[in-house]
CSV table of C-alpha atoms in Angstrom, one decimal:
chain,number,residue,atom,x,y,z
A,23,MET,CA,12.1,-4.7,12.3
A,24,LYS,CA,8.8,-6.9,11.8
A,25,ILE,CA,6.0,-5.7,9.8
A,26,VAL,CA,2.8,-7.4,10.0
A,27,VAL,CA,0.5,-6.8,7.0
A,28,ILE,CA,-3.0,-7.8,7.3
A,29,GLY,CA,-4.9,-8.6,4.0
A,30,GLY,CA,-0.7,-9.0,3.1
A,31,THR,CA,-2.1,-11.7,-0.1
A,32,GLY,CA,-4.6,-8.9,-1.5
A,33,LEU,CA,-4.1,-6.4,-4.2
A,34,ILE,CA,-2.3,-3.8,-2.0
A,35,GLY,CA,-1.3,-6.0,0.7
A,36,GLY,CA,0.4,-8.4,-1.7
A,37,GLN,CA,2.5,-5.4,-3.2
A,38,VAL,CA,3.2,-3.9,0.2
A,39,VAL,CA,4.7,-7.2,1.3
A,40,ALA,CA,6.8,-7.6,-1.7
A,41,ARG,CA,8.3,-3.8,-1.2
A,42,LEU,CA,8.8,-4.2,2.2
A,43,ARG,CA,10.8,-7.2,1.8
A,44,ALA,CA,12.8,-5.7,-1.2
A,45,GLN,CA,14.3,-3.2,1.2
A,46,GLY,CA,15.4,-6.2,3.4
A,47,LEU,CA,12.4,-5.8,5.9
A,48,GLU,CA,10.9,-8.7,7.9
A,49,ALA,CA,7.3,-8.8,6.2
A,50,VAL,CA,4.4,-11.2,7.4
A,51,ALA,CA,1.5,-11.4,4.9
A,52,ALA,CA,-1.3,-12.2,7.5
A,53,SER,CA,-4.7,-13.2,6.1
A,54,PRO,CA,-7.4,-16.2,6.5
A,55,SER,CA,-5.1,-18.2,4.0
A,56,THR,CA,-2.1,-17.8,6.0
A,57,GLY,CA,-3.9,-18.7,8.9
A,58,VAL,CA,-4.8,-15.3,10.4
A,59,ASP,CA,-8.5,-14.4,10.8
A,60,THR,CA,-8.5,-11.0,12.6
A,61,VAL,CA,-12.5,-11.4,12.7
A,62,THR,CA,-12.2,-14.5,14.9
A,63,GLY,CA,-8.8,-13.5,16.2
A,64,ALA,CA,-7.3,-16.9,15.3
A,65,GLY,CA,-3.5,-16.8,14.7
A,66,LEU,CA,-3.2,-13.0,15.6
A,67,ALA,CA,-1.4,-13.4,18.5
A,68,ASP,CA,1.2,-15.6,16.9
A,69,ALA,CA,1.5,-13.3,13.8
A,70,LEU,CA,1.9,-10.3,15.8
A,71,ARG,CA,4.5,-11.7,18.3
A,72,GLU,CA,7.7,-9.0,18.4
A,73,ALA,CA,5.8,-7.1,15.3
A,74,THR,CA,7.1,-3.3,15.4
A,75,VAL,CA,4.3,-2.3,12.8
A,76,VAL,CA,1.0,-3.5,11.9
A,77,ILE,CA,-0.3,-2.2,8.1
A,78,ASP,CA,-4.0,-3.1,7.7
A,79,VAL,CA,-5.2,-3.3,4.2
A,80,ALA,CA,-7.9,-5.9,4.7
A,81,ASN,CA,-11.3,-5.1,3.4
A,82,ALA,CA,-14.8,-6.2,4.2
A,83,PRO,CA,-16.3,-9.4,2.3
A,84,ALA,CA,-19.1,-7.5,0.8
A,85,PHE,CA,-20.1,-3.8,1.1
A,86,ASP,CA,-23.8,-3.7,2.6
A,87,ALA,CA,-23.9,-1.8,5.5
A,88,GLU,CA,-24.4,-4.7,8.3
A,89,THR,CA,-21.4,-6.9,6.7
A,90,ALA,CA,-19.2,-4.0,6.3
A,91,LEU,CA,-19.7,-2.7,10.2
A,92,ASN,CA,-19.5,-6.2,11.5
A,93,PHE,CA,-16.1,-6.9,9.5
A,94,PHE,CA,-14.4,-3.6,10.7
A,95,GLU,CA,-15.6,-3.4,14.1
A,96,LYS,CA,-14.9,-7.2,15.0
A,97,SER,CA,-11.7,-7.3,13.0
A,98,GLY,CA,-10.5,-4.0,14.3
A,99,GLU,CA,-11.4,-4.7,18.1
A,100,ASN,CA,-9.4,-7.9,17.9
A,101,LEU,CA,-6.4,-6.6,15.9
A,102,LEU,CA,-5.9,-3.5,18.2
A,103,ALA,CA,-6.0,-5.5,21.2
A,104,ALA,CA,-3.7,-7.8,20.1
A,105,GLU,CA,-1.5,-5.0,19.3
A,106,ARG,CA,-1.4,-3.8,22.5
A,107,ASP,CA,-0.6,-7.0,23.9
A,108,ALA,CA,2.3,-7.4,21.5
A,109,GLY,CA,3.5,-3.8,22.4
A,110,VAL,CA,3.3,-2.5,18.7
A,111,ARG,CA,4.4,0.8,18.1
A,112,HIS,CA,2.4,1.8,14.7
A,113,HIS,CA,-0.5,0.7,13.6
A,114,LEU,CA,-1.1,1.9,9.7
A,115,ALA,CA,-4.7,1.4,8.0
A,116,LEU,CA,-5.8,2.0,4.7
A,117,SER,CA,-9.0,4.0,4.1
A,118,VAL,CA,-10.7,6.2,1.6
A,119,VAL,CA,-10.5,9.9,0.7
A,120,GLY,CA,-14.1,11.5,1.0
A,121,THR,CA,-15.0,8.9,3.6
A,122,ASP,CA,-16.8,11.3,6.4
A,123,HIS,CA,-18.6,13.0,3.4
A,124,LEU,CA,-20.0,9.9,2.1
A,125,GLN,CA,-21.8,8.9,5.1
A,126,ALA,CA,-25.2,8.0,3.1
A,127,SER,CA,-23.2,4.7,2.2
A,128,GLY,CA,-23.5,1.9,5.0
A,129,TYR,CA,-19.9,0.6,3.8
A,130,PHE,CA,-18.5,4.2,4.2
A,131,ARG,CA,-20.2,4.8,7.8
A,132,ALA,CA,-18.4,1.7,8.6
A,133,LYS,CA,-14.9,2.7,7.4
A,134,LEU,CA,-15.6,5.8,9.3
A,135,ALA,CA,-16.3,3.6,12.5
A,136,GLN,CA,-13.1,1.6,11.7
A,137,GLU,CA,-11.3,5.3,11.6
A,138,ALA,CA,-12.9,5.9,15.4
A,139,LEU,CA,-11.9,2.6,16.5
A,140,ILE,CA,-8.3,3.2,15.8
A,141,ALA,CA,-8.1,6.6,17.0
A,142,ARG,CA,-9.6,5.7,20.4
A,143,SER,CA,-7.4,2.5,20.7
A,144,GLY,CA,-4.2,3.8,22.5
A,145,VAL,CA,-2.0,2.4,19.8
A,146,PRO,CA,0.0,4.9,17.9
A,147,TYR,CA,-1.4,5.4,14.5
A,148,THR,CA,-1.5,6.5,10.8
A,149,ILE,CA,-4.7,6.4,8.8
A,150,VAL,CA,-3.8,6.6,5.2
A,151,ARG,CA,-6.7,7.8,3.2
A,152,ALA,CA,-6.2,7.0,-0.6
A,153,THR,CA,-8.3,8.1,-3.6
A,154,GLN,CA,-10.0,5.4,-5.9
A,155,PHE,CA,-7.6,3.0,-7.6
A,156,PHE,CA,-6.9,3.0,-11.3
A,157,GLU,CA,-7.5,-0.8,-11.0
A,158,PHE,CA,-11.2,-0.2,-9.8
A,159,MET,CA,-12.2,1.6,-13.0
A,160,ALA,CA,-14.0,-1.9,-14.1
A,161,SER,CA,-16.2,-2.2,-11.2
A,162,LEU,CA,-17.1,1.6,-11.7
A,163,ALA,CA,-18.0,0.4,-15.1
A,164,ASP,CA,-20.0,-2.3,-14.2
A,165,PHE,CA,-21.7,-0.9,-11.3
A,166,SER,CA,-23.3,1.9,-13.3
A,167,THR,CA,-23.9,-0.6,-16.4
A,168,LYS,CA,-28.0,-1.1,-17.0
A,169,GLY,CA,-28.4,-3.1,-20.3
A,170,ASP,CA,-25.8,-2.0,-22.5
A,171,VAL,CA,-25.3,1.5,-21.4
A,172,VAL,CA,-22.9,2.7,-18.9
A,173,THR,CA,-24.2,6.2,-17.1
A,174,LEU,CA,-21.1,7.7,-15.6
A,175,MET,CA,-21.2,10.7,-13.3
A,176,THR,CA,-19.1,13.9,-13.9
A,177,ALA,CA,-18.0,14.4,-10.7
A,178,THR,CA,-13.9,15.3,-10.2
A,179,MET,CA,-11.7,12.6,-9.2
A,180,GLN,CA,-8.1,12.0,-8.5
A,181,PRO,CA,-7.4,8.2,-8.7
A,182,ILE,CA,-4.1,6.5,-8.0
A,183,ALA,CA,-2.6,3.3,-9.1
A,184,SER,CA,-2.4,0.4,-6.4
A,185,ALA,CA,1.5,0.4,-7.0
A,186,ASP,CA,1.7,3.9,-5.6
A,187,VAL,CA,-0.8,3.1,-2.7
A,188,ALA,CA,1.7,0.3,-1.3
A,189,ALA,CA,4.8,2.6,-1.9
A,190,ALA,CA,3.3,5.3,0.6
A,191,LEU,CA,2.3,2.8,2.9
A,192,ALA,CA,5.9,1.1,3.0
A,193,ASP,CA,7.7,4.7,3.3
A,194,LEU,CA,5.3,5.4,6.1
A,195,VAL,CA,6.9,2.2,7.9
A,196,THR,CA,9.6,3.8,9.0
A,197,VAL,CA,8.4,7.2,10.3
A,198,ALA,CA,6.6,8.4,13.2
A,199,PRO,CA,3.3,7.7,13.8
A,200,ARG,CA,1.1,10.6,12.4
A,201,HIS,CA,-1.8,10.1,15.1
A,202,GLY,CA,-4.1,11.4,12.4
A,203,ILE,CA,-4.9,11.2,8.8
A,204,VAL,CA,-2.6,11.1,5.6
A,205,GLU,CA,-4.1,11.5,2.2
A,206,ILE,CA,-2.8,10.1,-0.8
A,207,ALA,CA,-3.8,10.7,-4.7
A,208,GLY,CA,-2.4,10.2,-8.1
A,209,PRO,CA,-1.1,13.3,-10.2
A,210,GLU,CA,-4.3,14.4,-12.3
A,211,GLN,CA,-7.8,15.4,-11.7
A,212,GLY,CA,-10.7,14.8,-14.1
A,213,PRO,CA,-14.2,13.7,-14.3
A,214,LEU,CA,-15.0,10.4,-12.9
A,215,ALA,CA,-16.6,9.8,-16.4
A,216,GLU,CA,-13.6,10.6,-18.5
A,217,PHE,CA,-11.3,8.2,-16.7
A,218,VAL,CA,-13.6,5.3,-16.7
A,219,ALA,CA,-14.6,5.9,-20.3
A,220,THR,CA,-10.8,6.1,-21.3
A,221,TRP,CA,-10.4,2.4,-19.6
A,222,LEU,CA,-13.4,1.2,-21.6
A,223,GLY,CA,-11.9,2.7,-25.0
A,224,HIS,CA,-8.6,1.0,-24.0
A,225,ILE,CA,-10.3,-2.4,-23.8
A,226,ASP,CA,-12.4,-1.8,-26.8
A,227,ASP,CA,-15.4,-2.4,-24.3
A,228,PRO,CA,-18.5,-2.1,-27.0
A,229,ARG,CA,-21.1,-0.8,-24.1
A,230,ALA,CA,-22.2,2.7,-24.7
A,231,VAL,CA,-21.4,5.7,-22.6
A,232,THR,CA,-23.8,8.5,-21.4
A,233,PHE,CA,-22.5,11.3,-18.5
A,234,GLU,CA,-24.9,12.3,-16.1
A,235,ALA,CA,-23.8,15.1,-13.5
A,236,SER,CA,-26.6,13.7,-10.8
A,237,SER,CA,-25.3,10.0,-11.3
A,238,ASP,CA,-24.3,8.4,-8.3
A,239,TYR,CA,-21.0,7.1,-6.8
A,240,PHE,CA,-21.6,3.4,-5.8
A,241,GLY,CA,-25.2,4.3,-5.0
A,242,VAL,CA,-24.6,7.3,-3.1
A,243,ALA,CA,-25.0,11.2,-4.5
A,244,VAL,CA,-21.7,13.1,-4.0
A,245,GLU,CA,-20.7,16.5,-4.5
A,246,ASP,CA,-17.9,17.7,-6.8
A,247,GLY,CA,-14.6,17.8,-4.4
A,248,THR,CA,-15.8,14.9,-2.3
A,249,LEU,CA,-13.7,12.4,-4.2
A,250,VAL,CA,-10.2,14.5,-4.4
A,251,PRO,CA,-7.8,15.0,-1.7
A,252,GLY,CA,-7.0,18.3,0.4
A,253,PRO,CA,-3.7,20.5,-0.4
A,254,ASP,CA,-1.8,18.7,2.1
A,255,ALA,CA,-2.1,15.2,0.5
A,256,TRP,CA,1.1,13.3,-0.9
A,257,ILE,CA,0.8,13.0,-4.6
A,258,MET,CA,2.3,10.1,-6.1
A,259,PRO,CA,4.0,9.8,-9.6
A,260,THR,CA,2.0,7.3,-11.8
A,261,ARG,CA,-0.1,8.9,-14.6
A,262,TYR,CA,-3.2,7.3,-15.7
A,263,ASP,CA,-1.9,7.0,-19.4
A,264,ASP,CA,1.1,5.2,-18.2
A,265,TRP,CA,-0.7,2.8,-16.0
A,266,LEU,CA,-3.1,2.1,-18.8
A,267,ALA,CA,-0.6,0.9,-21.5
A,268,THR,CA,0.3,-2.0,-19.1
A,269,ALA,CA,-3.1,-2.5,-17.9
A,270,ALA,CA,-4.8,-2.7,-20.8
A,271,ALA,CA,-2.4,-5.1,-22.5
A,272,HIS,CA,-2.9,-7.3,-19.4
A,273,HIS,CA,-6.3,-7.2,-19.7
A,274,GLY,CA,-6.2,-8.6,-23.4
A,275,LYS,CA,-4.3,-11.5,-22.2
A,276,HIS,CA,-6.8,-12.7,-19.8
A,277,ARG,CA,-10.2,-12.1,-22.0
């Protein structure tokens, strides 16, 4: 079985490729740095030749509405057309829990457009919606900072380790396409503010932290429950404290 991982040199893609290879599967890391550009189509036909499964974890180069929509539409159209030509039997794509409830954001409108493109492509597919990654707590803090104060929303979230996202994607390679959505999340729910504040405490960040129920999520107002999965979600095992013990130490080495 040959599996092509689009975005295979990034945070999630690199881990997916490593897991698949450890299982003895042929996994190809496809990205512009390896000569495969889904936006222009360059290298796609060669990369997908004899591929059984394609896993798309590539992300837009920027989060504004125009850039994101242009990326997901052009990339998706080229990739899915190449998959049809190559006879790919399963398209796995990574998306985000809450995408359909975050449509005030141009980025999430673009993600929903990507999902719709996949669903009508004719290629057997599974869309994997993941909750926010543990690794993005620093970005959430930085986005929410004005001066020396981090203002964080109190809406509930259920974040997940990137390693667990990679594990779920690798597991889905060997099962039949769902022709629908699978949600995945970490094992713990809590206020977004507490997850981010705990991260800041672990790295001894000096910024002050305040909590506001009305604060937004990357510029978008959310209702409590938007960032958590439904009752049928796959619950992955890594707990936040266990991840923090390693991540905070790694952060300290690179400060």
